[in-house]
Amino acid sequence: MVNFDYCTPTRLVFGKGVIEKLPSIMQPLGKKILLVYGGGSIKKTGLYDKVLELLTDFEIYELSGVEPNPKYESVVAGAKICRENGVEAVLAVGGGSVLDCSKSIAAGAKYDGDPWDLITYKVPTTSALPIVDIMTLSATGSEYDANSVISRMDMNIKTCLKSDHIFPTCSILDPTYTFTVSKRQTAAGAADAISHVFEKYFTAPTSDLADGMCEAVIKSIMKNVKIALEDPCDYDARAELMVDCALACNNIIALGNGASGWVAHAIEHALSAYYDITHGEGLAIITPHWMRKILSEKTVDRFVKYGVNVLGIEPALDKFDIANKAIDQTYEFFKSLGIPMTLGEVGINDEKIGEMANDIAGDDKLKKCYVPLSTEDVAEILRASL
Ligand code: NZQ
Ligand code: ZN
């Protein structure tokens, strides 16, 4: 194991009906609240009305219309509302995009300049407004991490602000709010969370404990996403997915593991930065090709462990046969969820592969990964994914 210094200061409040605690959660944080939400799903489900009903004693400001792959412009708009009105806390109601946007808003509200300075680390984030979220989609794990992924389409940049100041103070996780998530977003969310675990699992060193936790999370997602796709209102399946996704992006399941470089995510973020695709779909498309690229004598034992422990492949087979079967089955699993499995199906051709590969791996950016990749390696992964 490598050394670690771990703290997640986020309170998780989980279960059906826990939203009733919202007033008592918000009360110590302040009276003036910025309510942030997306394109309208929370209005359709009635959650918006419920939140306002519970917060009648608070002064509510609103930022609506936060986009999937949240944009820098929304961050600027939200931070402005906070600064102009003396907002004391941010309440995100929605999926990972709404929460990520809220996190950068919370940091931007405490900074006089352009929030992009913080998002790109030109200026360190030294404080943020407190953030509370009510999650309506199981996917990113933003509810239990300190990341805020923001896109700037004019620059083809999708980047991640990481700061301990943007951990949510409290995340409200009621699985019933995810019953209305479409099949497409349910599948993409599961692929995203599985990828979060892969990014921790395919590395060195690892431990028996971390491997066991990672494998348990992947197995739970693989089982329960199928149930949720069959029956979107299956409470137990939605509940497992909700907790799986919260844990999948948190280091608690991989304490002491070495850094991997998060290569599949680096590649997907470039795809989204150029083509604004759904994050989980991009990951599902890329992942099997990235796996095939990094399979070698050095990595094969990781694939064997995954193949045997998670996918139930016969352990007596040759180790490279197990590894290749594991990669094939990973592809088939994502496909079985209805995810489009080629870049072509999500509107991406070979035109910008060189540019994207250079953004991802140029200047030796992926030199310190578990398996270092060159610009040409990344271009090959992208071409194989077409
Ligand atoms: O905008 P609304 O109307 O709310 O609709 C959303 C959106 O269209 C809809 N939705 C959400 N909850 C719903 C619902 N529809 C019906 N019923 C509900 N209960 O789903 C659509 C997608 O929402 P979005 O928030 O974009 O999805 P997700 O949670 O997958 O978030 C994706 C974003 O998070 C980033 C991704 O890159 C992407 O920008 N990530 C954030 C991470 C983090 N903070 O740690 C890590 C991830 O690796 C990832 O990069
Ligand atoms: Zn992700």
GROMACS .gro file of C-alpha atoms and ligand atoms in nm:
model
  437
    1MET     CA    1   0.000   0.000   0.000
    2VAL     CA    2   0.109   0.358  -0.058
    3ASN     CA    3   0.066   0.624   0.210
    4PHE     CA    4  -0.266   0.806   0.222
    5ASP     CA    5  -0.431   1.097   0.398
    6TYR     CA    6  -0.804   1.040   0.366
    7CYS     CA    7  -1.100   1.250   0.474
    8THR     CA    8  -1.448   1.282   0.325
    9PRO     CA    9  -1.633   1.536   0.540
   10THR     CA   10  -1.968   1.484   0.364
   11ARG     CA   11  -2.273   1.371   0.559
   12LEU     CA   12  -2.477   1.116   0.365
   13VAL     CA   13  -2.848   1.109   0.447
   14PHE     CA   14  -3.001   0.812   0.271
   15GLY     CA   15  -3.344   0.659   0.220
   16LYS     CA   16  -3.704   0.710   0.124
   17GLY     CA   17  -3.850   1.031   0.262
   18VAL     CA   18  -3.527   1.170   0.409
   19ILE     CA   19  -3.591   1.499   0.230
   20GLU     CA   20  -3.798   1.596   0.534
   21LYS     CA   21  -3.464   1.668   0.702
   22LEU     CA   22  -3.381   1.937   0.446
   23PRO     CA   23  -3.483   2.239   0.660
   24SER     CA   24  -3.276   2.123   0.956
   25ILE     CA   25  -2.980   2.051   0.727
   26MET     CA   26  -2.997   2.397   0.566
   27GLN     CA   27  -3.077   2.594   0.880
   28PRO     CA   28  -2.721   2.614   1.026
   29LEU     CA   29  -2.580   2.712   0.684
   30GLY     CA   30  -2.774   3.034   0.637
   31LYS     CA   31  -3.104   3.184   0.525
   32LYS     CA   32  -3.012   3.284   0.172
   33ILE     CA   33  -2.995   2.983  -0.055
   34LEU     CA   34  -2.912   2.948  -0.425
   35LEU     CA   35  -3.123   2.661  -0.562
   36VAL     CA   36  -2.950   2.515  -0.870
   37TYR     CA   37  -3.119   2.271  -1.107
   38GLY     CA   38  -3.113   2.146  -1.463
   39GLY     CA   39  -3.344   2.142  -1.761
   40GLY     CA   40  -3.667   2.074  -1.581
   41SER     CA   41  -3.677   1.709  -1.466
   42ILE     CA   42  -3.725   1.820  -1.104
   43LYS     CA   43  -4.032   2.022  -1.203
   44LYS     CA   44  -4.186   1.723  -1.381
   45THR     CA   45  -4.133   1.494  -1.083
   46GLY     CA   46  -4.266   1.739  -0.825
   47LEU     CA   47  -3.934   1.758  -0.641
   48TYR     CA   48  -3.900   2.129  -0.714
   49ASP     CA   49  -4.235   2.204  -0.543
   50LYS     CA   50  -4.142   1.982  -0.249
   51VAL     CA   51  -3.812   2.164  -0.197
   52LEU     CA   52  -3.978   2.506  -0.205
   53GLU     CA   53  -4.248   2.386   0.033
   54LEU     CA   54  -3.984   2.267   0.281
   55LEU     CA   55  -3.781   2.587   0.250
   56THR     CA   56  -4.057   2.848   0.300
   57ASP     CA   57  -3.858   3.004   0.585
   58PHE     CA   58  -3.557   3.062   0.360
   59GLU     CA   59  -3.480   3.327   0.099
   60ILE     CA   60  -3.442   3.133  -0.225
   61TYR     CA   61  -3.260   3.246  -0.539
   62GLU     CA   62  -3.259   3.020  -0.844
   63LEU     CA   63  -3.029   2.914  -1.125
   64SER     CA   64  -3.208   2.681  -1.366
   65GLY     CA   65  -3.111   2.525  -1.697
   66VAL     CA   66  -2.775   2.379  -1.597
   67GLU     CA   67  -2.672   2.165  -1.893
   68PRO     CA   68  -2.543   1.806  -1.901
   69ASN     CA   69  -2.163   1.852  -1.914
   70PRO     CA   70  -2.214   2.179  -1.722
   71LYS     CA   71  -2.076   2.484  -1.890
   72TYR     CA   72  -1.849   2.757  -1.759
   73GLU     CA   73  -2.115   3.019  -1.845
   74SER     CA   74  -2.356   2.863  -1.590
   75VAL     CA   75  -2.086   2.879  -1.325
   76VAL     CA   76  -2.031   3.248  -1.396
   77ALA     CA   77  -2.408   3.316  -1.382
   78GLY     CA   78  -2.448   3.130  -1.052
   79ALA     CA   79  -2.147   3.291  -0.885
   80LYS     CA   80  -2.281   3.632  -0.988
   81ILE     CA   81  -2.621   3.566  -0.828
   82CYS     CA   82  -2.445   3.456  -0.507
   83ARG     CA   83  -2.218   3.759  -0.488
   84GLU     CA   84  -2.490   4.012  -0.574
   85ASN     CA   85  -2.734   3.876  -0.316
   86GLY     CA   86  -2.513   3.762  -0.033
   87VAL     CA   87  -2.614   3.399  -0.081
   88GLU     CA   88  -2.494   3.183   0.209
   89ALA     CA   89  -2.529   2.827   0.077
   90VAL     CA   90  -2.587   2.643  -0.250
   91LEU     CA   91  -2.848   2.370  -0.288
   92ALA     CA   92  -2.804   2.147  -0.593
   93VAL     CA   93  -3.106   1.940  -0.697
   94GLY     CA   94  -3.039   1.707  -0.990
   95GLY     CA   95  -2.767   1.490  -1.139
   96GLY     CA   96  -2.391   1.520  -1.136
   97SER     CA   97  -2.394   1.811  -1.379
   98VAL     CA   98  -2.608   2.026  -1.150
   99LEU     CA   99  -2.394   1.937  -0.851
  100ASP     CA  100  -2.064   1.993  -1.031
  101CYS     CA  101  -2.184   2.331  -1.150
  102SER     CA  102  -2.295   2.414  -0.795
  103LYS     CA  103  -1.954   2.326  -0.657
  104SER     CA  104  -1.774   2.566  -0.889
  105ILE     CA  105  -2.041   2.829  -0.820
  106ALA     CA  106  -1.979   2.786  -0.447
  107ALA     CA  107  -1.607   2.841  -0.499
  108GLY     CA  108  -1.661   3.123  -0.750
  109ALA     CA  109  -1.893   3.304  -0.510
  110LYS     CA  110  -1.600   3.350  -0.272
  111TYR     CA  111  -1.365   3.480  -0.540
  112ASP     CA  112  -1.375   3.827  -0.694
  113GLY     CA  113  -1.228   3.733  -1.031
  114ASP     CA  114  -1.329   3.496  -1.311
  115PRO     CA  115  -1.418   3.147  -1.177
  116TRP     CA  116  -1.218   3.001  -1.466
  117ASP     CA  117  -0.905   3.107  -1.272
  118LEU     CA  118  -1.009   2.863  -0.998
  119ILE     CA  119  -1.125   2.585  -1.230
  120THR     CA  120  -0.789   2.593  -1.411
  121TYR     CA  121  -0.583   2.634  -1.091
  122LYS     CA  122  -0.446   2.971  -1.199
  123VAL     CA  123  -0.564   3.083  -0.856
  124PRO     CA  124  -0.596   2.835  -0.568
  125THR     CA  125  -0.944   2.773  -0.425
  126THR     CA  126  -0.921   2.881  -0.063
  127SER     CA  127  -1.288   2.878   0.036
  128ALA     CA  128  -1.638   2.805  -0.092
  129LEU     CA  129  -1.997   2.844   0.019
  130PRO     CA  130  -2.140   2.532   0.183
  131ILE     CA  131  -2.301   2.294  -0.067
  132VAL     CA  132  -2.594   2.060  -0.009
  133ASP     CA  133  -2.731   1.831  -0.277
  134ILE     CA  134  -3.038   1.623  -0.346
  135MET     CA  135  -2.932   1.365  -0.603
  136THR     CA  136  -3.175   1.254  -0.871
  137LEU     CA  137  -2.940   1.039  -1.079
  138SER     CA  138  -2.694   0.770  -0.973
  139ALA     CA  139  -2.373   0.806  -1.169
  140THR     CA  140  -2.088   1.042  -1.098
  141GLY     CA  141  -2.029   1.013  -0.725
  142SER     CA  142  -2.005   1.391  -0.712
  143GLU     CA  143  -2.223   1.366  -0.402
  144TYR     CA  144  -1.934   1.208  -0.213
  145ASP     CA  145  -1.627   1.369  -0.368
  146ALA     CA  146  -1.450   1.701  -0.407
  147ASN     CA  147  -1.458   1.723  -0.787
  148SER     CA  148  -1.634   1.966  -1.016
  149VAL     CA  149  -1.610   1.888  -1.387
  150ILE     CA  150  -1.676   2.195  -1.603
  151SER     CA  151  -1.673   2.235  -1.982
  152ARG     CA  152  -1.578   2.528  -2.193
  153MET     CA  153  -1.683   2.453  -2.549
  154ASP     CA  154  -1.523   2.765  -2.700
  155MET     CA  155  -1.186   2.624  -2.594
  156ASN     CA  156  -1.265   2.249  -2.630
  157ILE     CA  157  -1.175   2.203  -2.265
  158LYS     CA  158  -1.350   1.983  -2.011
  159THR     CA  159  -1.159   2.001  -1.688
  160CYS     CA  160  -1.195   1.915  -1.322
  161LEU     CA  161  -1.161   2.143  -1.023
  162LYS     CA  162  -1.054   1.937  -0.724
  163SER     CA  163  -1.057   2.106  -0.387
  164ASP     CA  164  -1.136   1.998  -0.032
  165HIS     CA  165  -1.344   2.316  -0.005
  166ILE     CA  166  -1.606   2.180  -0.244
  167PHE     CA  167  -1.696   1.856  -0.072
  168PRO     CA  168  -2.073   1.874  -0.020
  169THR     CA  169  -2.163   1.943   0.341
  170CYS     CA  170  -2.451   1.700   0.307
  171SER     CA  171  -2.586   1.477   0.031
  172ILE     CA  172  -2.949   1.370   0.041
  173LEU     CA  173  -2.988   1.036  -0.132
  174ASP     CA  174  -3.343   0.914  -0.181
  175PRO     CA  175  -3.352   0.630  -0.436
  176THR     CA  176  -3.714   0.706  -0.527
  177TYR     CA  177  -3.595   1.027  -0.695
  178THR     CA  178  -3.408   0.812  -0.946
  179PHE     CA  179  -3.716   0.611  -1.054
  180THR     CA  180  -3.778   0.855  -1.343
  181VAL     CA  181  -3.424   0.843  -1.484
  182SER     CA  182  -3.441   0.723  -1.846
  183LYS     CA  183  -3.300   0.386  -1.948
  184ARG     CA  184  -3.030   0.567  -2.141
  185GLN     CA  185  -2.912   0.774  -1.844
  186THR     CA  186  -2.946   0.477  -1.607
  187ALA     CA  187  -2.715   0.274  -1.830
  188ALA     CA  188  -2.472   0.561  -1.881
  189GLY     CA  189  -2.463   0.626  -1.506
  190ALA     CA  190  -2.380   0.262  -1.436
  191ALA     CA  191  -2.102   0.266  -1.697
  192ASP     CA  192  -1.960   0.583  -1.543
  193ALA     CA  193  -1.954   0.437  -1.193
  194ILE     CA  194  -1.802   0.108  -1.312
  195SER     CA  195  -1.534   0.310  -1.489
  196HIS     CA  196  -1.461   0.498  -1.165
  197VAL     CA  197  -1.386   0.164  -1.003
  198PHE     CA  198  -1.177   0.045  -1.299
  199GLU     CA  199  -0.969   0.362  -1.272
  200LYS     CA  200  -0.881   0.259  -0.917
  201TYR     CA  201  -0.854  -0.116  -0.974
  202PHE     CA  202  -0.625  -0.127  -1.278
  203THR     CA  203  -0.320   0.009  -1.104
  204ALA     CA  204  -0.037  -0.090  -0.872
  205PRO     CA  205   0.006  -0.137  -0.590
  206THR     CA  206  -0.336  -0.255  -0.473
  207SER     CA  207  -0.443  -0.445  -0.163
  208ASP     CA  208  -0.668  -0.742  -0.093
  209LEU     CA  209  -0.903  -0.509   0.094
  210ALA     CA  210  -0.927  -0.254  -0.187
  211ASP     CA  211  -0.967  -0.527  -0.450
  212GLY     CA  212  -1.249  -0.682  -0.251
  213MET     CA  213  -1.432  -0.352  -0.211
  214CYS     CA  214  -1.386  -0.256  -0.575
  215GLU     CA  215  -1.504  -0.595  -0.695
  216ALA     CA  216  -1.811  -0.578  -0.469
  217VAL     CA  217  -1.909  -0.237  -0.605
  218ILE     CA  218  -1.871  -0.346  -0.970
  219LYS     CA  219  -2.071  -0.664  -0.907
  220SER     CA  220  -2.348  -0.474  -0.733
  221ILE     CA  221  -2.372  -0.224  -1.019
  222MET     CA  222  -2.370  -0.496  -1.286
  223LYS     CA  223  -2.650  -0.683  -1.112
  224ASN     CA  224  -2.868  -0.392  -1.009
  225VAL     CA  225  -2.850  -0.186  -1.326
  226LYS     CA  226  -3.010  -0.479  -1.511
  227ILE     CA  227  -3.292  -0.488  -1.258
  228ALA     CA  228  -3.340  -0.110  -1.274
  229LEU     CA  229  -3.355  -0.120  -1.654
  230GLU     CA  230  -3.625  -0.390  -1.636
  231ASP     CA  231  -3.817  -0.220  -1.357
  232PRO     CA  232  -3.719   0.147  -1.309
  233CYS     CA  233  -3.916   0.164  -0.982
  234ASP     CA  234  -3.744  -0.129  -0.810
  235TYR     CA  235  -3.648   0.041  -0.486
  236ASP     CA  236  -3.380  -0.204  -0.377
  237ALA     CA  237  -3.199  -0.195  -0.710
  238ARG     CA  238  -3.212   0.184  -0.728
  239ALA     CA  239  -3.094   0.200  -0.366
  240GLU     CA  240  -2.795  -0.025  -0.429
  241LEU     CA  241  -2.703   0.175  -0.739
  242MET     CA  242  -2.727   0.499  -0.546
  243VAL     CA  243  -2.486   0.387  -0.276
  244ASP     CA  244  -2.258   0.209  -0.525
  245CYS     CA  245  -2.225   0.526  -0.730
  246ALA     CA  246  -2.155   0.741  -0.425
  247LEU     CA  247  -1.875   0.506  -0.320
  248ALA     CA  248  -1.735   0.435  -0.667
  249CYS     CA  249  -1.575   0.777  -0.709
  250ASN     CA  250  -1.458   0.803  -0.348
  251ASN     CA  251  -1.116   0.682  -0.245
  252ILE     CA  252  -1.257   0.486   0.047
  253ILE     CA  253  -1.280   0.177  -0.173
  254ALA     CA  254  -0.916   0.203  -0.279
  255LEU     CA  255  -0.726   0.328   0.023
  256GLY     CA  256  -0.354   0.270  -0.026
  257ASN     CA  257  -0.382   0.198  -0.400
  258GLY     CA  258  -0.130   0.358  -0.633
  259ALA     CA  259  -0.242   0.632  -0.873
  260SER     CA  260  -0.356   0.502  -1.212
  261GLY     CA  261  -0.375   0.821  -1.415
  262TRP     CA  262  -0.752   0.789  -1.483
  263VAL     CA  263  -0.678   0.739  -1.851
  264ALA     CA  264  -1.026   0.637  -1.973
  265HIS     CA  265  -1.160   0.953  -1.809
  266ALA     CA  266  -0.890   1.168  -1.963
  267ILE     CA  267  -0.989   1.033  -2.306
  268GLU     CA  268  -1.362   1.074  -2.245
  269HIS     CA  269  -1.325   1.428  -2.120
  270ALA     CA  270  -1.160   1.520  -2.450
  271LEU     CA  271  -1.444   1.353  -2.644
  272SER     CA  272  -1.700   1.554  -2.446
  273ALA     CA  273  -1.497   1.874  -2.482
  274TYR     CA  274  -1.510   1.844  -2.860
  275TYR     CA  275  -1.847   1.672  -2.912
  276ASP     CA  276  -2.052   1.724  -2.590
  277ILE     CA  277  -2.140   1.354  -2.562
  278THR     CA  278  -2.287   1.173  -2.260
  279HIS     CA  279  -1.999   1.099  -2.024
  280GLY     CA  280  -2.092   0.740  -1.933
  281GLU     CA  281  -2.147   0.643  -2.297
  282GLY     CA  282  -1.807   0.778  -2.396
  283LEU     CA  283  -1.647   0.576  -2.118
  284ALA     CA  284  -1.826   0.256  -2.216
  285ILE     CA  285  -1.708   0.297  -2.576
  286ILE     CA  286  -1.346   0.371  -2.484
  287THR     CA  287  -1.296   0.131  -2.194
  288PRO     CA  288  -1.263  -0.207  -2.375
  289HIS     CA  289  -1.017  -0.056  -2.625
  290TRP     CA  290  -0.815   0.108  -2.348
  291MET     CA  291  -0.811  -0.226  -2.165
  292ARG     CA  292  -0.688  -0.409  -2.474
  293LYS     CA  293  -0.416  -0.148  -2.517
  294ILE     CA  294  -0.281  -0.182  -2.163
  295LEU     CA  295  -0.300  -0.563  -2.147
  296SER     CA  296   0.053  -0.698  -2.113
  297GLU     CA  297   0.266  -0.928  -1.900
  298LYS     CA  298   0.281  -0.643  -1.647
  299THR     CA  299  -0.096  -0.597  -1.618
  300VAL     CA  300  -0.238  -0.939  -1.699
  301ASP     CA  301  -0.279  -1.048  -1.336
  302ARG     CA  302  -0.511  -0.752  -1.270
  303PHE     CA  303  -0.732  -0.862  -1.559
  304VAL     CA  304  -0.726  -1.220  -1.434
  305LYS     CA  305  -0.840  -1.110  -1.087
  306TYR     CA  306  -1.120  -0.899  -1.236
  307GLY     CA  307  -1.221  -1.173  -1.479
  308VAL     CA  308  -1.234  -1.446  -1.218
  309ASN     CA  309  -1.371  -1.255  -0.918
  310VAL     CA  310  -1.617  -1.022  -1.090
  311LEU     CA  311  -1.713  -1.198  -1.412
  312GLY     CA  312  -1.683  -1.558  -1.292
  313ILE     CA  313  -1.443  -1.671  -1.566
  314GLU     CA  314  -1.288  -2.015  -1.516
  315PRO     CA  315  -0.960  -1.958  -1.324
  316ALA     CA  316  -0.787  -2.264  -1.471
  317LEU     CA  317  -0.766  -2.109  -1.819
  318ASP     CA  318  -0.451  -1.949  -1.957
  319LYS     CA  319  -0.406  -1.605  -1.801
  320PHE     CA  320  -0.418  -1.415  -2.131
  321ASP     CA  321  -0.730  -1.609  -2.235
  322ILE     CA  322  -0.894  -1.500  -1.908
  323ALA     CA  323  -0.786  -1.141  -1.963
  324ASN     CA  324  -0.915  -1.130  -2.320
  325LYS     CA  325  -1.242  -1.294  -2.219
  326ALA     CA  326  -1.277  -1.036  -1.939
  327ILE     CA  327  -1.235  -0.752  -2.189
  328ASP     CA  328  -1.483  -0.913  -2.432
  329GLN     CA  329  -1.737  -0.962  -2.154
  330THR     CA  330  -1.695  -0.602  -2.037
  331TYR     CA  331  -1.779  -0.487  -2.391
  332GLU     CA  332  -2.077  -0.723  -2.409
  333PHE     CA  333  -2.202  -0.608  -2.070
  334PHE     CA  334  -2.206  -0.242  -2.171
  335LYS     CA  335  -2.370  -0.336  -2.500
  336SER     CA  336  -2.636  -0.536  -2.318
  337LEU     CA  337  -2.736  -0.216  -2.136
  338GLY     CA  338  -2.825  -0.061  -2.472
  339ILE     CA  339  -2.524   0.169  -2.480
  340PRO     CA  340  -2.404   0.266  -2.830
  341MET     CA  341  -2.061   0.104  -2.845
  342THR     CA  342  -1.889   0.297  -3.122
  343LEU     CA  343  -1.790   0.661  -3.152
  344GLY     CA  344  -1.968   0.672  -3.486
  345GLU     CA  345  -2.299   0.602  -3.312
  346VAL     CA  346  -2.254   0.910  -3.091
  347GLY     CA  347  -2.164   1.131  -3.388
  348ILE     CA  348  -1.784   1.122  -3.376
  349ASN     CA  349  -1.566   1.051  -3.681
  350ASP     CA  350  -1.190   1.042  -3.729
  351GLU     CA  351  -1.159   1.413  -3.815
  352LYS     CA  352  -1.032   1.539  -3.478
  353ILE     CA  353  -0.856   1.229  -3.346
  354GLY     CA  354  -0.511   1.383  -3.383
  355GLU     CA  355  -0.611   1.701  -3.200
  356MET     CA  356  -0.784   1.512  -2.921
  357ALA     CA  357  -0.500   1.263  -2.877
  358ASN     CA  358  -0.260   1.552  -2.852
  359ASP     CA  359  -0.476   1.726  -2.589
  360ILE     CA  360  -0.494   1.402  -2.390
  361ALA     CA  361  -0.138   1.272  -2.412
  362GLY     CA  362   0.070   1.554  -2.565
  363ASP     CA  363   0.362   1.692  -2.365
  364ASP     CA  364   0.396   1.349  -2.200
  365LYS     CA  365   0.077   1.408  -1.998
  366LEU     CA  366   0.016   1.034  -1.961
  367LYS     CA  367   0.374   0.942  -1.881
  368LYS     CA  368   0.316   0.880  -1.511
  369CYS     CA  369   0.020   0.644  -1.547
  370TYR     CA  370  -0.004   0.280  -1.441
  371VAL     CA  371   0.063   0.208  -1.809
  372PRO     CA  372   0.214   0.519  -1.971
  373LEU     CA  373   0.057   0.603  -2.306
  374SER     CA  374   0.190   0.814  -2.592
  375THR     CA  375  -0.012   1.041  -2.817
  376GLU     CA  376  -0.006   0.768  -3.082
  377ASP     CA  377  -0.130   0.507  -2.829
  378VAL     CA  378  -0.427   0.730  -2.746
  379ALA     CA  379  -0.495   0.793  -3.115
  380GLU     CA  380  -0.498   0.415  -3.168
  381ILE     CA  381  -0.751   0.372  -2.885
  382LEU     CA  382  -0.969   0.639  -3.042
  383ARG     CA  383  -0.942   0.486  -3.390
  384ALA     CA  384  -1.026   0.142  -3.253
  385SER     CA  385  -1.337   0.294  -3.092
  386LEU     CA  386  -1.472   0.441  -3.418
  387NZQ     O1  387  -3.134   1.860  -1.656
  387NZQ     P1  388  -3.247   1.777  -1.607
  387NZQ     O2  389  -3.378   1.818  -1.660
  387NZQ     O3  390  -3.247   1.758  -1.458
  387NZQ     O4  391  -3.228   1.630  -1.675
  387NZQ     C1  392  -3.115   1.550  -1.651
  387NZQ     C2  393  -3.017   1.547  -1.768
  387NZQ     O5  394  -3.081   1.572  -1.889
  387NZQ     C3  395  -3.159   1.407  -1.644
  387NZQ     N1  396  -3.205   1.367  -1.509
  387NZQ     C4  397  -3.141   1.380  -1.392
  387NZQ     N2  398  -3.213   1.326  -1.293
  387NZQ     C5  399  -3.329   1.282  -1.349
  387NZQ     C6  400  -3.324   1.308  -1.487
  387NZQ     N3  401  -3.425   1.276  -1.571
  387NZQ     C7  402  -3.534   1.217  -1.518
  387NZQ     N4  403  -3.544   1.188  -1.386
  387NZQ     C8  404  -3.445   1.217  -1.299
  387NZQ     N5  405  -3.456   1.183  -1.171
  387NZQ     O6  406  -3.047   1.331  -1.680
  387NZQ     C9  407  -2.970   1.404  -1.774
  387NZQ    C10  408  -2.823   1.389  -1.741
  387NZQ     O7  409  -2.793   1.451  -1.619
  387NZQ     P2  410  -2.642   1.480  -1.576
  387NZQ     O8  411  -2.645   1.548  -1.444
  387NZQ     O9  412  -2.570   1.546  -1.687
  387NZQ    O10  413  -2.581   1.333  -1.563
  387NZQ     P3  414  -2.470   1.277  -1.468
  387NZQ    O11  415  -2.516   1.268  -1.328
  387NZQ    O12  416  -2.424   1.154  -1.533
  387NZQ    O13  417  -2.353   1.388  -1.472
  387NZQ    C11  418  -2.260   1.393  -1.577
  387NZQ    C12  419  -2.156   1.501  -1.553
  387NZQ    O14  420  -2.075   1.473  -1.439
  387NZQ    C13  421  -1.936   1.472  -1.477
  387NZQ    C14  422  -1.944   1.427  -1.620
  387NZQ    O15  423  -1.825   1.452  -1.691
  387NZQ    C15  424  -2.060   1.511  -1.670
  387NZQ    O16  425  -2.021   1.643  -1.692
  387NZQ     N6  426  -1.858   1.388  -1.385
  387NZQ    C16  427  -1.843   1.432  -1.258
  387NZQ    C17  428  -1.763   1.366  -1.168
  387NZQ    C18  429  -1.742   1.414  -1.030
  387NZQ     N7  430  -1.793   1.529  -0.993
  387NZQ    O17  431  -1.675   1.349  -0.953
  387NZQ    C19  432  -1.688   1.245  -1.204
  387NZQ    C20  433  -1.731   1.185  -1.333
  387NZQ    O18  434  -1.623   1.109  -1.381
  387NZQ    C21  435  -1.776   1.280  -1.437
  387NZQ    O19  436  -1.668   1.337  -1.509
  388ZN      ZN  437  -1.684   0.945  -1.464
   0.00000   0.00000   0.00000
